[in-house]
XYZ file of C-alpha atoms in Angstrom:
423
model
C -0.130 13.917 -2.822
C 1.005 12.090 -5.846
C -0.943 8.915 -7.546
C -0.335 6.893 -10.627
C -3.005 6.564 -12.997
C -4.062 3.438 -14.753
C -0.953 3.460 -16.636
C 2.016 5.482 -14.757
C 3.389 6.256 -18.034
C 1.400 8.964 -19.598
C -0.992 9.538 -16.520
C -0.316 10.471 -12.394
C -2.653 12.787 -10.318
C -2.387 14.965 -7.773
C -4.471 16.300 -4.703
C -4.061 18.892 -1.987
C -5.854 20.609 0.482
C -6.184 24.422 0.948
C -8.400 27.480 3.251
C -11.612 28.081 1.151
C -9.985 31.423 0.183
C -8.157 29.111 -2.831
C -11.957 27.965 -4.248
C -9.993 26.208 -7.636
C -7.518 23.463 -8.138
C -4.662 25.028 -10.542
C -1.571 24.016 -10.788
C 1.624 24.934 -13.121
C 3.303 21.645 -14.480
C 6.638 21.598 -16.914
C 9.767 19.463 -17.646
C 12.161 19.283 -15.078
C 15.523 21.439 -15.612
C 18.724 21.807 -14.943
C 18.605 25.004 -13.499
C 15.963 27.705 -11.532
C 14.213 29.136 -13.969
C 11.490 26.320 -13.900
C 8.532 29.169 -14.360
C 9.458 30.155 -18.132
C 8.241 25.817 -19.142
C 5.636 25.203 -17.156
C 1.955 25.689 -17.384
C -1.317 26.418 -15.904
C -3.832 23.019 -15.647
C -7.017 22.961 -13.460
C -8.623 20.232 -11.824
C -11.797 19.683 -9.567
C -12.153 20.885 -5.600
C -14.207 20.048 -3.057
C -15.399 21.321 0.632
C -14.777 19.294 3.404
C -16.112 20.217 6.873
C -14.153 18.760 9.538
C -13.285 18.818 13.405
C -10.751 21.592 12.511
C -13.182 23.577 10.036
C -13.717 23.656 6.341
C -11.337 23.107 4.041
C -10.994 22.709 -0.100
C -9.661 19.691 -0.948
C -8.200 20.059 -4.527
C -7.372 17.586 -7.738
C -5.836 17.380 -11.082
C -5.234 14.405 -13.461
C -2.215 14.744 -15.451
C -3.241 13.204 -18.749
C -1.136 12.515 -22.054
C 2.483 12.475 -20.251
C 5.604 11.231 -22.142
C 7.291 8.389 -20.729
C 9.992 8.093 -18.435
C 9.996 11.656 -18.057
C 11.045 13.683 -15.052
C 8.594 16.935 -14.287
C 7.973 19.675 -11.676
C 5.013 21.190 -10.487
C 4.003 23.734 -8.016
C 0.552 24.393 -6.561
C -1.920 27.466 -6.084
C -2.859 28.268 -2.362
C -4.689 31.533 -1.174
C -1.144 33.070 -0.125
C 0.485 31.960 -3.711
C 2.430 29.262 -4.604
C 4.054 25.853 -3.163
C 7.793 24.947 -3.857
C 8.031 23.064 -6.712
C 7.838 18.903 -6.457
C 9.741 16.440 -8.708
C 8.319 13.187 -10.169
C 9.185 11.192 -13.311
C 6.765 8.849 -14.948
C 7.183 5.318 -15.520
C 8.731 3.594 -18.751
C 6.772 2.472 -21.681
C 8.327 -0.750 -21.535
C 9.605 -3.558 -18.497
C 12.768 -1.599 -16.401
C 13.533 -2.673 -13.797
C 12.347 -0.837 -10.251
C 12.484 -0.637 -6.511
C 9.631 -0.198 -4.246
C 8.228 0.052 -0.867
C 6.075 -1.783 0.973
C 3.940 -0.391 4.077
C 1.840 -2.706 6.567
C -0.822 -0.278 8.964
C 0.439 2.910 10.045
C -3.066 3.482 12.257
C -1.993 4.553 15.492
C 0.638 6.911 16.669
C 1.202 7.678 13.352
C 3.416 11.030 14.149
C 4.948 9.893 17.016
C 6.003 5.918 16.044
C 5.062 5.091 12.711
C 6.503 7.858 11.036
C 9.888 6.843 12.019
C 9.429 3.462 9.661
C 8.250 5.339 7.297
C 11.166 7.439 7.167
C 13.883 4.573 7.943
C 12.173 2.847 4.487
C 12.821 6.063 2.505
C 16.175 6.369 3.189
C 16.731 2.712 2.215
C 15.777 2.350 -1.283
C 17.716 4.907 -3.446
C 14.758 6.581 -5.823
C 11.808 4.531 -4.514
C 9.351 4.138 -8.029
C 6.205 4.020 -5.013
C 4.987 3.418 -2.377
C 2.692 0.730 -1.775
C 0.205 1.091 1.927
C -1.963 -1.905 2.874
C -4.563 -0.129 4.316
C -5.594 1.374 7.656
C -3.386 4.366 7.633
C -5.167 5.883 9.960
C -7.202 4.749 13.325
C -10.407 7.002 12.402
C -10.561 7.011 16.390
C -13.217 8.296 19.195
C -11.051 10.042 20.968
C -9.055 11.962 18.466
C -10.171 14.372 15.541
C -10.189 12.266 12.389
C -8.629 15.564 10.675
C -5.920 15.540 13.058
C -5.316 11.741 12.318
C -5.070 12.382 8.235
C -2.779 15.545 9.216
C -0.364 13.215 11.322
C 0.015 11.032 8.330
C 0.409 13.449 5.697
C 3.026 15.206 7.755
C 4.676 11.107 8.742
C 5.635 10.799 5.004
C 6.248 14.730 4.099
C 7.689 15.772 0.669
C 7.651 12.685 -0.511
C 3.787 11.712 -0.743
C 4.156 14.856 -3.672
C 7.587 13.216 -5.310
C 6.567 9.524 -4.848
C 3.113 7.970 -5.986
C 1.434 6.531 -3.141
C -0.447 3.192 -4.398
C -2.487 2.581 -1.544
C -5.397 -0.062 -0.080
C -7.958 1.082 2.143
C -8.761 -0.732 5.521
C -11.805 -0.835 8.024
C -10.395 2.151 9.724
C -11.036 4.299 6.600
C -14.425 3.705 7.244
C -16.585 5.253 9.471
C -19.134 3.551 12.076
C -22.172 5.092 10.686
C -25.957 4.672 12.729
C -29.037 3.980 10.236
C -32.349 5.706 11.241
C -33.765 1.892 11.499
C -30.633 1.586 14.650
C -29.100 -0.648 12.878
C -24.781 0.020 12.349
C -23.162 0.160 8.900
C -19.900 1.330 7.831
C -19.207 4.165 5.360
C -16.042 4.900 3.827
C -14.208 8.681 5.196
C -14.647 11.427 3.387
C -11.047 11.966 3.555
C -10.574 9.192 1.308
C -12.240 10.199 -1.458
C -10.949 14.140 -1.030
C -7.263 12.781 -0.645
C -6.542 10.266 -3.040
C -7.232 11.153 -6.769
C -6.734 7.530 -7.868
C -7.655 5.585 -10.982
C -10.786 5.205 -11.867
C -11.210 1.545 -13.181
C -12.870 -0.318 -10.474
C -15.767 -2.522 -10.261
C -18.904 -0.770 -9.267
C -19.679 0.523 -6.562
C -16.103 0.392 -5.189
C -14.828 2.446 -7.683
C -13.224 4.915 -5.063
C -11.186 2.173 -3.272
C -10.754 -0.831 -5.821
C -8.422 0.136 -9.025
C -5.439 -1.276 -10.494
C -2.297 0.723 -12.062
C 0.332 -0.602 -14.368
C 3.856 0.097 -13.980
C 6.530 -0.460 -16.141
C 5.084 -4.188 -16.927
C 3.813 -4.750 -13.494
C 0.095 -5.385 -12.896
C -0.929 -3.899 -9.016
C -4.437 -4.887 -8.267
C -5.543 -2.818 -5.198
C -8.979 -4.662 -3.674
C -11.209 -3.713 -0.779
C -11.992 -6.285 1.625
C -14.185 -4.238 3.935
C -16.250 -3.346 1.436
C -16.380 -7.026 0.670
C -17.318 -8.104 3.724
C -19.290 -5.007 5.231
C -20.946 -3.906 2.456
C -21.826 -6.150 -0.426
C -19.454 -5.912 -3.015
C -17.636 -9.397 -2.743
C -19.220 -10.596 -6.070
C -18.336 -7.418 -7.782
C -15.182 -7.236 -6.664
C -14.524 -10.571 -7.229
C -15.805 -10.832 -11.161
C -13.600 -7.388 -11.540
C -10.442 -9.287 -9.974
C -10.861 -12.149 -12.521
C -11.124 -10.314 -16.065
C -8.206 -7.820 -14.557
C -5.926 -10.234 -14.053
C -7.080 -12.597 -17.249
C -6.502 -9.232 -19.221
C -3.112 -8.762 -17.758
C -0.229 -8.284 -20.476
C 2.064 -8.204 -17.159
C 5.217 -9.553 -16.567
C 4.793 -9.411 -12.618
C 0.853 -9.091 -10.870
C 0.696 -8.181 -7.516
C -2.081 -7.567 -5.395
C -2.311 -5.595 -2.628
C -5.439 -5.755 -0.057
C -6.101 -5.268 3.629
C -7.562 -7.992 5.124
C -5.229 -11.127 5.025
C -6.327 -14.434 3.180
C -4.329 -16.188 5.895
C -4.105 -14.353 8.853
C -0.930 -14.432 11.509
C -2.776 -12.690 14.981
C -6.465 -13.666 14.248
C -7.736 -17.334 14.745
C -9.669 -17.600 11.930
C -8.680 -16.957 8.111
C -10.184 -14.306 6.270
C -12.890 -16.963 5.031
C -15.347 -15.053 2.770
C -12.361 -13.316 0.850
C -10.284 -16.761 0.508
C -13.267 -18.499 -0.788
C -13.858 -15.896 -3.028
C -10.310 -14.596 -4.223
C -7.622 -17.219 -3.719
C -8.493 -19.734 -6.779
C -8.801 -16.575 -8.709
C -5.080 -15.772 -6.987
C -4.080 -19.327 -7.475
C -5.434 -19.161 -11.609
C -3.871 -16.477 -12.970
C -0.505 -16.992 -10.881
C -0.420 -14.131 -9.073
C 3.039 -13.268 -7.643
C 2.855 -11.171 -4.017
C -0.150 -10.410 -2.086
C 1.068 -7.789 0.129
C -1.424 -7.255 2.976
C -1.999 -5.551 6.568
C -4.775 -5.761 8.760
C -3.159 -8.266 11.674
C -0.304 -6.041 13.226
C 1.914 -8.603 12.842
C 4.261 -10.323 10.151
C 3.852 -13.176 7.951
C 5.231 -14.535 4.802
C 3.322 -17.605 3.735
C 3.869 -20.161 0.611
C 2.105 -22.882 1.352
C -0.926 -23.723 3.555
C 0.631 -26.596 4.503
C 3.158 -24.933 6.244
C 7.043 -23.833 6.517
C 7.908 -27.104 6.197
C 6.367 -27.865 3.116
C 7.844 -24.726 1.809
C 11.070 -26.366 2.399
C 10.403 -29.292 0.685
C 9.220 -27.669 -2.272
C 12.444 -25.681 -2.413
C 14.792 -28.800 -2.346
C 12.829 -30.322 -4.812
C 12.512 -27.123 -6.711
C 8.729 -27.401 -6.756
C 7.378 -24.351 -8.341
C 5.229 -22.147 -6.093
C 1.961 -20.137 -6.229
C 1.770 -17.034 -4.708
C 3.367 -15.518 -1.461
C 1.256 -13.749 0.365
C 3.191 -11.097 2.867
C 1.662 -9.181 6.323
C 3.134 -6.451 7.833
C 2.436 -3.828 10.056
C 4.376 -0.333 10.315
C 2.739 1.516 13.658
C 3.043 1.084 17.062
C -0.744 -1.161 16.985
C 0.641 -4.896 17.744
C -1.525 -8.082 17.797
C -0.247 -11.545 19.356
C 0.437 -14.514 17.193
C -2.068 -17.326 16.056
C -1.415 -20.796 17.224
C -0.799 -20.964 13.240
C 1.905 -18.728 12.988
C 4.604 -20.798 14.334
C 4.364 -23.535 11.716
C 2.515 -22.591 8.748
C 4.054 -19.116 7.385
C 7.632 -19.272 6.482
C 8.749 -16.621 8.691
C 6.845 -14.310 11.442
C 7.363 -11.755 13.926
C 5.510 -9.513 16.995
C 6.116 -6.476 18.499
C 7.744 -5.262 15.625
C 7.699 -2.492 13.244
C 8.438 -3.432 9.467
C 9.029 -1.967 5.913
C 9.932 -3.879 3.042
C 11.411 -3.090 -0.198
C 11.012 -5.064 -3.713
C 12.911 -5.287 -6.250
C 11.398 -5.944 -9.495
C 13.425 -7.849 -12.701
C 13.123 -9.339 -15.720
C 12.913 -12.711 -13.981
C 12.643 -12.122 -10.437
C 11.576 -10.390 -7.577
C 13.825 -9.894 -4.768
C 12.000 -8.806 -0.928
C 13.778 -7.615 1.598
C 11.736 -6.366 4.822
C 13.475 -4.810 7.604
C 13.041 -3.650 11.331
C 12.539 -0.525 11.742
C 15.994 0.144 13.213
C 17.139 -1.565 9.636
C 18.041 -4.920 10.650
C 17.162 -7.265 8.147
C 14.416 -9.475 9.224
C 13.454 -11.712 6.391
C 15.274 -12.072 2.736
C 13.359 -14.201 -0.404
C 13.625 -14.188 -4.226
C 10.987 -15.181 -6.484
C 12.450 -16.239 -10.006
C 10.655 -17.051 -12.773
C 12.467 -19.830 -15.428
C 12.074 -19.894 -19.164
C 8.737 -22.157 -18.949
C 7.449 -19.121 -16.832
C 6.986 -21.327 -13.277
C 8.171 -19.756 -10.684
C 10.441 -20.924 -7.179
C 11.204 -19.265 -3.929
C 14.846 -19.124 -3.251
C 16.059 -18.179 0.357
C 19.145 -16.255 -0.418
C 22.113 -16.729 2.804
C 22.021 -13.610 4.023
C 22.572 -13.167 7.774
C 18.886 -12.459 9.176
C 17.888 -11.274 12.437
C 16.508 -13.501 14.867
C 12.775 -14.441 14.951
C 10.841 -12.131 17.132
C 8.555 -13.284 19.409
C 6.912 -12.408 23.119
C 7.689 -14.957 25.540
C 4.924 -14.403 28.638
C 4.400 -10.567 29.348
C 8.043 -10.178 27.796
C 8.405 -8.840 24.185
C 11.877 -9.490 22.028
C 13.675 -6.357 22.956
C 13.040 -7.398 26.570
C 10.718 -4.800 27.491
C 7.233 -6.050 28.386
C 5.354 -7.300 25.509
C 3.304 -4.639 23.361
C 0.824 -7.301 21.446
C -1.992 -8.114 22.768
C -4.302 -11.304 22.141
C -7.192 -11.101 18.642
């Protein structure tokens, strides 16, 4: 799997798993050519490697930071297993300066991840001609009872393929990436899989004690803050995160922040807002004029401007009002929650029982989001532009959109009975 450093420029990593029989991370790195003979460039690097006992047996878990690469550079690598080496993977790294770029955006994956999600996974891939990333909101996997967590992490390596080692994943973690741990007092706690850690290789700038799961990368002028709400909640590190989340974003040189986060400030399927985290985060969110906070968590879809409600959001258009942040929720797996008594007045747009990707564009002065069904009709359609005094206004461009989706009774939009169940 491929991640971008703390500046996708000059730094991505990469981590895979082997038998025990390969006990060191090596791979062979070197410019991208033309033609085959892609051997004669590159060379050996090493990284670190870990065991990791599972449900299916022990397994190294390998990783190398790529340190000191040249901008906007296109290079291949190939990995060392027990029975030799992988086929070689493609990446280039990000610009030095603002370009613009196209990404993807992923709500939860969790369940059926094989089987369902990996279909919208695969429909967003093919929509968005080189994709710079991918962004995940968290809970990519269920971390269920019933099923071997190994199994779980092999279902979504295998949804996304080739291109979790040509792509960097920028991802959030969830409450199902941690596991329901008993303390010797009986009391529960929560600690985060060891598949996390052993998977992602991701920057290591987060606030302590969160440092595995909390992180921001910058690319190409864009400031992503990843933060980790169960944590926050669960485990004690709301203050840390939250002093973290205010000097990285009053340090930010950006021209575009975005932060990306699990739990929803303003939820769609559960009755209450995320209160702890929107008491804590949201001025900070409000402050330094964040642009998209691009969450999961709900299994549904939102896209929210104003607290007040859609129609406020309309008024503030017509009056071109500038705007704070939008804050987006999607969901990508077959896992579907209900709608809040909220949801039909105070987000701008929503949907149930339906799977989702969306794909940003990023510009000098504006960011265009487009998110899609997952047979690729084109649910919802907004620009944020940014004027020469630096405010910012959402325009609706007049595209034809699908129609809202919505259960009615036990009956879900595509008139099959209704997959989302009450919060």
């Amino acid at each position: 799997m491929l991640t971008p450093g703390q500046n996708a420029a000059t730094q991505m990593a990469i981590s895979y798993r082997t038998d025990l029989a390969q006990a060191d991370a090596v791979l062979e790195l070197g410019p991208a050519l033309a033609g085959p003979a892609l051997a004669a460039k590159a060379s050996p690097l090493s990284g670190s490697t870990q065991r990791l006992d599972s449900d299916n047996g022990p397994a190294n878990y390998h990783q190398v930071r790529l340190e000191h690469l040249q901008p906007d550079t296109a290079y291949v690598y190939r990995l060392k297993g027990s029975a030799g080496w992988s086929e070689w993977h493609q990446f280039r790294t990000a610009k030095a300066t603002f370009a613009p770029f196209s990404f993807i955006y992923l709500g939860d994956t969790q369940n059926d991840i094989l089987a369902i999600a990996s279909r919208t996974i695969r429909q967003a891939l093919r929509s968005v001609a080189h994709p710079a990333l991918v962004v995940h909101a968290g809970d990519l996997v269920a971390s269920r009872d019933d099923l071997a967590h190994d199994d779980e992490w092999g279902e979504w390596n295998q949804a996304g393929g080739w291109s979790y080692a040509a792509i960097p994943q920028l991802t959030a973690f969830g409450n199902h990436e941690y596991l329901e741990t008993l303390n010797p007092d009986g009391s529960e706690s929560r600690s985060l899989s060891p598949h996390v850690t052993a998977q992602f290789a991701l920057p290591r700038n987060g606030p302590p004690g969160v440092a595995a799961t909390s992180y921001f990368s910058d690319y190409q002028n864009v400031r992503f803050v990843v933060l980790d709400g169960t944590s926050a909640l669960d485990l004690g590190t709301l203050q840390a995160q939250t002093d973290w989340l205010e000097q990285t974003l009053k340090s930010s040189k950006a021209q575009w922040n975005i932060v990306v986060m699990h739990q929803p400030v303003y939820t769609c399927a559960r009755p209450d807002d995320t209160e702890p985290l929107k008491a804590a985060w949201q001025p900070l969110l409000e402050r330094y004029k964040v642009d998209l906070v691009l969450q999961g968590h709900d299994h549904c879809y939102s896209r929210l401007t104003h607290a007040e409600g859609r129609q406020a959001t309309r008024a503030a258009r017509q009056a071109r009002q500038p705007i704070g942040p939008v804050y987006m929720v999607s969901v990508t797996g077959s896992k579907m929650y209900g709608l809040n008594d909220r949801a039909r007045h105070q987000p701008d747009r929503t949907a149930e029982d339906t799977q989702l990707y969306q794909t940003i564009t990023v510009e000098q002065n504006r960011l265009q989001v487009r998110t899609y069904s997952a047979d690729d009709q084109l649910y919802d359609a907004f620009d944020i532009t940014r004027d020469a005094k630096g405010r910012k206004f959402l325009q609706e461009p007049k595209l034809a959109l699908a129609n809202e989706r919505y259960c009615k009774a036990s009956v879900g939009p595509d008139g099959l009975p209704c997959t989302a169940r009450g919060k």
